[in-house]
Amino acid sequence: MAELADVAHAAAEHGAEGQTVQEYITHHLSYLTYGKFPDGHWGLAHTPEEAVSMGFMSIHVDTMGWSLFIGAAFLLFFRYVGLRATSDVPSGIQNFVESIFEFVESQVNSGFNYKNPHVGPLCLTVFVWIILMNTMDLVPVDWLPEIAMAVGGLWGLEHMSFKVVPTTDPNITMGMSISVFFLILYYSVKNKGLGGFLSELAFHPFGKWMLPFNLIIEIPTLFAKPVSLGLRLFGNMYAGELLFLLISGLLGAYQLPAHFVWAVFHLLVVPLQAFVFMMLTIVYLNAAHEPAHGDH
Amino acid sequence: MDITLTIIGQSVAFFVFWWFCAKYVWPLFMNVMEERRQKIADGLEAAARAEKDLELAQAKSTDQLKVAKVEAAGIIDLANKRGSQIVDEAKDKAKEEAKRIIVGAQADIEQEVNRAKEALRAQVSAIAIAGAEKILEGTIDRAANEDMLNKLASEL
């Protein structure tokens, strides 16, 4: 970080309101947090330090709010289109939504080999929701936080943080991947039976005489699924957002071409990460539906 | 990596959105797709049926054409036959008529001849009497010689 700090000092004049670049970026990477202060009362944190002091008993109002808003908007929009959909030649908006629907459905059909009517909706929800949350990082990094600060100033929160890309919050990505993990556990036990599920952990891949080794291999494998699923999405989006912030904080007036290049690159990353999340969900759930291996 | 209540909030949101999507969004599009699939299948089936119908109709029309041709040939034959029959009948009738006219004419001629003969007879007796009167230079009693005159006239 030493070099970064040097650059930051050199570019300090460009920073808004005399902030250093480091302060600028830290501010952008903090959350608008509502939670329980160490002294026991609940309220909005005014500084990142206060937010950290709240620990687990707090909620990120900004990322959580955007996540809920985006998810609800997408589902209501799809329902709106679905209610007006006809089986005749589709046009305009219906065509657009149907193409997304068909894309997800074909992925589910090809990747998921069992009968479960709930997997399709799950994948549609996850795919579109994540795409839209990721897309928030194409909004210029200062627009929404500046508006939020202007509004927050009315209540004495003129320095509040306001994070707009939900998938750069590990709580959001891990919240989804842990949900998928619970589904993996649920469907595994449901389809293989508890015994079948546990025997997969204990007696594979080396048979029952190597049980400890099997457990050492299989249990981390199982837990790696939600962690990799959530952290992959988080890592990609966080890194992307950080680079946007660096460009914005360091380059001053010359940032536009760099922003453009990085945004174009991100046009690829945004759907790709959503697609990867969906495909892995399909693969994991498919594995959870596979019948238990033969007796050992 | 500050893990907070947000992770639970997001999990809850995840399940709620999933439920909403499964109940209120997914079936709408599923139904539309199914309906459209059905419509397309129906359309294709109808097209295949129409093609078959067309084939059948064509075969039928050829058959009917054949039958019609045969029928037409029969009708023409019959007409020809009937035509010659009519001509024959007409000929026969004409011949008969001609015969009848000839017979009538012959009868008329005979009648005329007879009538002329009668007139001639009457005049012959008068001429015979006049000749005989000249020869005898006296009158002959017509009534007295009636039989002889009639005999003469009938011999003519």
PDB file of C-alpha atoms in Angstrom, chain A residues 84-270:
ATOM      1  CA  ARG A  84     -49.567  -9.623 -20.617  1.00  0.00           C
ATOM      2  CA  ALA A  85     -47.760 -12.343 -22.533  1.00  0.00           C
ATOM      3  CA  THR A  86     -49.568 -14.016 -25.395  1.00  0.00           C
ATOM      4  CA  SER A  87     -48.803 -17.228 -27.181  1.00  0.00           C
ATOM      5  CA  ASP A  88     -49.036 -15.425 -30.499  1.00  0.00           C
ATOM      6  CA  VAL A  89     -46.033 -13.811 -32.078  1.00  0.00           C
ATOM      7  CA  PRO A  90     -44.290 -12.116 -29.130  1.00  0.00           C
ATOM      8  CA  SER A  91     -43.206  -8.543 -29.511  1.00  0.00           C
ATOM      9  CA  GLY A  92     -40.790  -6.102 -27.914  1.00  0.00           C
ATOM     10  CA  ILE A  93     -40.555  -6.477 -24.197  1.00  0.00           C
ATOM     11  CA  GLN A  94     -42.138  -9.911 -24.100  1.00  0.00           C
ATOM     12  CA  ASN A  95     -39.586 -11.123 -26.604  1.00  0.00           C
ATOM     13  CA  PHE A  96     -36.796  -9.797 -24.433  1.00  0.00           C
ATOM     14  CA  VAL A  97     -38.049 -11.416 -21.241  1.00  0.00           C
ATOM     15  CA  GLU A  98     -38.844 -14.654 -23.036  1.00  0.00           C
ATOM     16  CA  SER A  99     -35.360 -14.881 -24.452  1.00  0.00           C
ATOM     17  CA  ILE A 100     -33.943 -14.628 -20.918  1.00  0.00           C
ATOM     18  CA  PHE A 101     -36.456 -17.173 -19.711  1.00  0.00           C
ATOM     19  CA  GLU A 102     -35.649 -19.564 -22.522  1.00  0.00           C
ATOM     20  CA  PHE A 103     -31.932 -19.148 -21.977  1.00  0.00           C
ATOM     21  CA  VAL A 104     -32.238 -20.064 -18.296  1.00  0.00           C
ATOM     22  CA  GLU A 105     -34.642 -22.878 -19.037  1.00  0.00           C
ATOM     23  CA  SER A 106     -32.343 -24.407 -21.626  1.00  0.00           C
ATOM     24  CA  GLN A 107     -29.427 -24.222 -19.186  1.00  0.00           C
ATOM     25  CA  VAL A 108     -31.510 -25.960 -16.544  1.00  0.00           C
ATOM     26  CA  ASN A 109     -32.719 -28.574 -18.998  1.00  0.00           C
ATOM     27  CA  SER A 110     -29.243 -29.424 -20.171  1.00  0.00           C
ATOM     28  CA  GLY A 111     -27.528 -29.270 -16.779  1.00  0.00           C
ATOM     29  CA  PHE A 112     -30.163 -30.658 -14.462  1.00  0.00           C
ATOM     30  CA  ASN A 113     -31.227 -34.220 -15.173  1.00  0.00           C
ATOM     31  CA  TYR A 114     -33.929 -34.762 -12.583  1.00  0.00           C
ATOM     32  CA  LYS A 115     -37.527 -33.737 -12.151  1.00  0.00           C
ATOM     33  CA  ASN A 116     -37.748 -30.753  -9.844  1.00  0.00           C
ATOM     34  CA  PRO A 117     -40.018 -27.875 -10.864  1.00  0.00           C
ATOM     35  CA  HIS A 118     -38.404 -25.567  -8.300  1.00  0.00           C
ATOM     36  CA  VAL A 119     -34.950 -25.507  -9.824  1.00  0.00           C
ATOM     37  CA  GLY A 120     -35.970 -23.500 -12.903  1.00  0.00           C
ATOM     38  CA  PRO A 121     -37.430 -20.576 -10.932  1.00  0.00           C
ATOM     39  CA  LEU A 122     -34.442 -20.696  -8.591  1.00  0.00           C
ATOM     40  CA  CYS A 123     -32.012 -20.335 -11.456  1.00  0.00           C
ATOM     41  CA  LEU A 124     -34.036 -17.587 -13.130  1.00  0.00           C
ATOM     42  CA  THR A 125     -34.170 -15.643  -9.870  1.00  0.00           C
ATOM     43  CA  VAL A 126     -30.474 -16.060  -9.176  1.00  0.00           C
ATOM     44  CA  PHE A 127     -29.335 -15.282 -12.702  1.00  0.00           C
ATOM     45  CA  VAL A 128     -31.336 -12.132 -13.328  1.00  0.00           C
ATOM     46  CA  TRP A 129     -30.999 -10.849  -9.794  1.00  0.00           C
ATOM     47  CA  ILE A 130     -27.210 -11.173  -9.820  1.00  0.00           C
ATOM     48  CA  ILE A 131     -26.885  -9.692 -13.294  1.00  0.00           C
ATOM     49  CA  LEU A 132     -28.826  -6.634 -12.194  1.00  0.00           C
ATOM     50  CA  MET A 133     -26.916  -6.287  -8.934  1.00  0.00           C
ATOM     51  CA  ASN A 134     -23.630  -6.552 -10.829  1.00  0.00           C
ATOM     52  CA  THR A 135     -24.841  -4.021 -13.370  1.00  0.00           C
ATOM     53  CA  MET A 136     -25.001  -1.435 -10.620  1.00  0.00           C
ATOM     54  CA  ASP A 137     -21.231  -1.114 -10.882  1.00  0.00           C
ATOM     55  CA  LEU A 138     -21.602   0.403 -14.333  1.00  0.00           C
ATOM     56  CA  VAL A 139     -23.283   3.408 -12.728  1.00  0.00           C
ATOM     57  CA  PRO A 140     -20.519   6.001 -12.258  1.00  0.00           C
ATOM     58  CA  VAL A 141     -19.123   5.434  -8.784  1.00  0.00           C
ATOM     59  CA  ASP A 142     -19.899   8.884  -7.395  1.00  0.00           C
ATOM     60  CA  TRP A 143     -23.397   9.532  -8.654  1.00  0.00           C
ATOM     61  CA  LEU A 144     -25.497   7.656  -6.175  1.00  0.00           C
ATOM     62  CA  PRO A 145     -23.188   8.210  -3.150  1.00  0.00           C
ATOM     63  CA  GLU A 146     -23.184  11.973  -3.832  1.00  0.00           C
ATOM     64  CA  ILE A 147     -26.962  12.018  -4.016  1.00  0.00           C
ATOM     65  CA  ALA A 148     -27.118   9.942  -0.844  1.00  0.00           C
ATOM     66  CA  MET A 149     -24.759  12.317   0.943  1.00  0.00           C
ATOM     67  CA  ALA A 150     -26.799  15.295  -0.180  1.00  0.00           C
ATOM     68  CA  VAL A 151     -29.960  13.655   1.156  1.00  0.00           C
ATOM     69  CA  GLY A 152     -28.202  12.374   4.283  1.00  0.00           C
ATOM     70  CA  GLY A 153     -26.935  15.890   4.978  1.00  0.00           C
ATOM     71  CA  LEU A 154     -30.483  16.819   5.894  1.00  0.00           C
ATOM     72  CA  TRP A 155     -30.156  14.547   8.934  1.00  0.00           C
ATOM     73  CA  GLY A 156     -26.551  15.384   9.771  1.00  0.00           C
ATOM     74  CA  LEU A 157     -25.138  12.455   7.760  1.00  0.00           C
ATOM     75  CA  GLU A 158     -23.231  14.488   5.160  1.00  0.00           C
ATOM     76  CA  HIS A 159     -20.279  12.053   5.259  1.00  0.00           C
ATOM     77  CA  MET A 160     -22.310   8.869   5.141  1.00  0.00           C
ATOM     78  CA  SER A 161     -21.108   5.971   3.001  1.00  0.00           C
ATOM     79  CA  PHE A 162     -23.428   4.591   0.401  1.00  0.00           C
ATOM     80  CA  LYS A 163     -22.456   1.434  -1.424  1.00  0.00           C
ATOM     81  CA  VAL A 164     -24.554   0.769  -4.512  1.00  0.00           C
ATOM     82  CA  VAL A 165     -23.230  -2.561  -5.834  1.00  0.00           C
ATOM     83  CA  PRO A 166     -24.744  -5.257  -3.613  1.00  0.00           C
ATOM     84  CA  THR A 167     -22.478  -7.987  -4.981  1.00  0.00           C
ATOM     85  CA  THR A 168     -19.395  -6.160  -3.674  1.00  0.00           C
ATOM     86  CA  ASP A 169     -20.712  -6.922  -0.187  1.00  0.00           C
ATOM     87  CA  PRO A 170     -19.668 -10.419   0.932  1.00  0.00           C
ATOM     88  CA  ASN A 171     -22.804 -10.571   3.067  1.00  0.00           C
ATOM     89  CA  ILE A 172     -24.913 -10.438  -0.054  1.00  0.00           C
ATOM     90  CA  THR A 173     -22.971 -13.010  -2.078  1.00  0.00           C
ATOM     91  CA  MET A 174     -22.453 -15.327   0.875  1.00  0.00           C
ATOM     92  CA  GLY A 175     -26.085 -14.922   1.853  1.00  0.00           C
ATOM     93  CA  MET A 176     -27.023 -16.388  -1.513  1.00  0.00           C
ATOM     94  CA  SER A 177     -24.351 -19.050  -1.615  1.00  0.00           C
ATOM     95  CA  ILE A 178     -25.225 -20.240   1.903  1.00  0.00           C
ATOM     96  CA  SER A 179     -28.863 -20.456   0.836  1.00  0.00           C
ATOM     97  CA  VAL A 180     -27.743 -22.610  -2.063  1.00  0.00           C
ATOM     98  CA  PHE A 181     -25.676 -24.653   0.395  1.00  0.00           C
ATOM     99  CA  PHE A 182     -28.743 -25.313   2.527  1.00  0.00           C
ATOM    100  CA  LEU A 183     -30.585 -26.389  -0.601  1.00  0.00           C
ATOM    101  CA  ILE A 184     -27.746 -28.768  -1.424  1.00  0.00           C
ATOM    102  CA  LEU A 185     -28.003 -30.278   2.069  1.00  0.00           C
ATOM    103  CA  TYR A 186     -31.804 -30.412   1.934  1.00  0.00           C
ATOM    104  CA  TYR A 187     -32.005 -32.080  -1.466  1.00  0.00           C
ATOM    105  CA  SER A 188     -29.116 -34.432  -0.696  1.00  0.00           C
ATOM    106  CA  VAL A 189     -30.820 -35.723   2.437  1.00  0.00           C
ATOM    107  CA  LYS A 190     -34.184 -35.789   0.686  1.00  0.00           C
ATOM    108  CA  ASN A 191     -32.979 -37.782  -2.313  1.00  0.00           C
ATOM    109  CA  LYS A 192     -30.249 -39.961  -0.839  1.00  0.00           C
ATOM    110  CA  GLY A 193     -31.590 -40.256   2.676  1.00  0.00           C
ATOM    111  CA  LEU A 194     -29.525 -39.118   5.632  1.00  0.00           C
ATOM    112  CA  GLY A 195     -27.602 -42.405   5.567  1.00  0.00           C
ATOM    113  CA  GLY A 196     -26.902 -42.146   1.884  1.00  0.00           C
ATOM    114  CA  PHE A 197     -25.699 -38.579   2.234  1.00  0.00           C
ATOM    115  CA  LEU A 198     -23.429 -39.362   5.185  1.00  0.00           C
ATOM    116  CA  SER A 199     -22.076 -42.487   3.539  1.00  0.00           C
ATOM    117  CA  GLU A 200     -21.124 -40.390   0.534  1.00  0.00           C
ATOM    118  CA  LEU A 201     -19.044 -38.272   2.883  1.00  0.00           C
ATOM    119  CA  ALA A 202     -17.594 -41.198   4.821  1.00  0.00           C
ATOM    120  CA  PHE A 203     -17.075 -44.003   2.293  1.00  0.00           C
ATOM    121  CA  HIS A 204     -15.918 -42.100  -0.766  1.00  0.00           C
ATOM    122  CA  PRO A 205     -13.712 -41.983  -2.652  1.00  0.00           C
ATOM    123  CA  PHE A 206     -11.630 -44.733  -0.972  1.00  0.00           C
ATOM    124  CA  GLY A 207     -14.074 -47.171   0.612  1.00  0.00           C
ATOM    125  CA  LYS A 208     -14.840 -47.761   4.281  1.00  0.00           C
ATOM    126  CA  TRP A 209     -11.343 -48.766   5.461  1.00  0.00           C
ATOM    127  CA  MET A 210     -10.085 -45.272   4.658  1.00  0.00           C
ATOM    128  CA  LEU A 211     -12.928 -43.495   6.444  1.00  0.00           C
ATOM    129  CA  PRO A 212     -10.842 -40.733   8.108  1.00  0.00           C
ATOM    130  CA  PHE A 213      -9.194 -39.857   4.820  1.00  0.00           C
ATOM    131  CA  ASN A 214     -12.534 -39.821   3.090  1.00  0.00           C
ATOM    132  CA  LEU A 215     -13.876 -37.397   5.647  1.00  0.00           C
ATOM    133  CA  ILE A 216     -10.799 -35.210   5.330  1.00  0.00           C
ATOM    134  CA  ILE A 217     -11.376 -35.001   1.584  1.00  0.00           C
ATOM    135  CA  GLU A 218     -15.163 -34.867   1.418  1.00  0.00           C
ATOM    136  CA  ILE A 219     -16.038 -32.444   4.200  1.00  0.00           C
ATOM    137  CA  PRO A 220     -13.851 -29.584   2.930  1.00  0.00           C
ATOM    138  CA  THR A 221     -15.144 -30.332  -0.555  1.00  0.00           C
ATOM    139  CA  LEU A 222     -18.684 -29.925   0.696  1.00  0.00           C
ATOM    140  CA  PHE A 223     -17.979 -26.665   2.488  1.00  0.00           C
ATOM    141  CA  ALA A 224     -15.865 -25.346  -0.330  1.00  0.00           C
ATOM    142  CA  LYS A 225     -18.979 -25.224  -2.481  1.00  0.00           C
ATOM    143  CA  PRO A 226     -20.760 -22.285  -0.811  1.00  0.00           C
ATOM    144  CA  VAL A 227     -17.520 -20.514  -0.007  1.00  0.00           C
ATOM    145  CA  SER A 228     -16.197 -20.639  -3.551  1.00  0.00           C
ATOM    146  CA  LEU A 229     -19.619 -19.822  -4.954  1.00  0.00           C
ATOM    147  CA  GLY A 230     -20.016 -16.713  -2.807  1.00  0.00           C
ATOM    148  CA  LEU A 231     -16.429 -15.531  -2.772  1.00  0.00           C
ATOM    149  CA  ARG A 232     -15.926 -15.882  -6.513  1.00  0.00           C
ATOM    150  CA  LEU A 233     -18.763 -13.495  -7.192  1.00  0.00           C
ATOM    151  CA  PHE A 234     -17.737 -11.162  -4.402  1.00  0.00           C
ATOM    152  CA  GLY A 235     -14.056 -11.171  -5.417  1.00  0.00           C
ATOM    153  CA  ASN A 236     -14.744 -10.404  -9.046  1.00  0.00           C
ATOM    154  CA  MET A 237     -17.163  -7.612  -8.351  1.00  0.00           C
ATOM    155  CA  TYR A 238     -15.135  -6.149  -5.495  1.00  0.00           C
ATOM    156  CA  ALA A 239     -11.998  -6.049  -7.621  1.00  0.00           C
ATOM    157  CA  GLY A 240     -13.907  -4.460 -10.458  1.00  0.00           C
ATOM    158  CA  GLU A 241     -15.404  -1.820  -8.194  1.00  0.00           C
ATOM    159  CA  LEU A 242     -12.009  -1.133  -6.617  1.00  0.00           C
ATOM    160  CA  LEU A 243     -10.507  -0.491  -9.991  1.00  0.00           C
ATOM    161  CA  PHE A 244     -13.320   1.905 -10.866  1.00  0.00           C
ATOM    162  CA  LEU A 245     -12.597   3.710  -7.595  1.00  0.00           C
ATOM    163  CA  LEU A 246      -8.858   3.829  -8.290  1.00  0.00           C
ATOM    164  CA  ILE A 247      -9.472   5.223 -11.741  1.00  0.00           C
ATOM    165  CA  SER A 248     -11.873   7.767 -10.357  1.00  0.00           C
ATOM    166  CA  GLY A 249      -9.651   8.698  -7.406  1.00  0.00           C
ATOM    167  CA  LEU A 250      -6.281   8.805  -9.133  1.00  0.00           C
ATOM    168  CA  LEU A 251      -6.801   9.978 -12.655  1.00  0.00           C
ATOM    169  CA  GLY A 252      -8.858  13.078 -12.051  1.00  0.00           C
ATOM    170  CA  ALA A 253      -9.989  14.582 -15.324  1.00  0.00           C
ATOM    171  CA  TYR A 254      -8.268  11.888 -17.401  1.00  0.00           C
ATOM    172  CA  GLN A 255     -10.398   9.130 -16.020  1.00  0.00           C
ATOM    173  CA  LEU A 256     -13.002   8.978 -18.774  1.00  0.00           C
ATOM    174  CA  PRO A 257     -11.143   6.819 -21.344  1.00  0.00           C
ATOM    175  CA  ALA A 258      -9.898   4.492 -18.618  1.00  0.00           C
ATOM    176  CA  HIS A 259     -13.408   4.232 -17.229  1.00  0.00           C
ATOM    177  CA  PHE A 260     -14.720   3.443 -20.644  1.00  0.00           C
ATOM    178  CA  VAL A 261     -12.240   0.627 -21.229  1.00  0.00           C
ATOM    179  CA  TRP A 262     -12.832  -0.899 -17.821  1.00  0.00           C
ATOM    180  CA  ALA A 263     -16.622  -0.567 -18.173  1.00  0.00           C
ATOM    181  CA  VAL A 264     -16.546  -2.344 -21.520  1.00  0.00           C
ATOM    182  CA  PHE A 265     -14.540  -5.111 -19.932  1.00  0.00           C
ATOM    183  CA  HIS A 266     -17.085  -5.241 -17.169  1.00  0.00           C
ATOM    184  CA  LEU A 267     -19.899  -5.679 -19.635  1.00  0.00           C
ATOM    185  CA  LEU A 268     -18.380  -9.124 -19.997  1.00  0.00           C
ATOM    186  CA  VAL A 269     -17.782  -9.772 -16.317  1.00  0.00           C
ATOM    187  CA  VAL A 270     -21.286  -8.783 -15.210  1.00  0.00           C
TER     188      VAL A 270
END
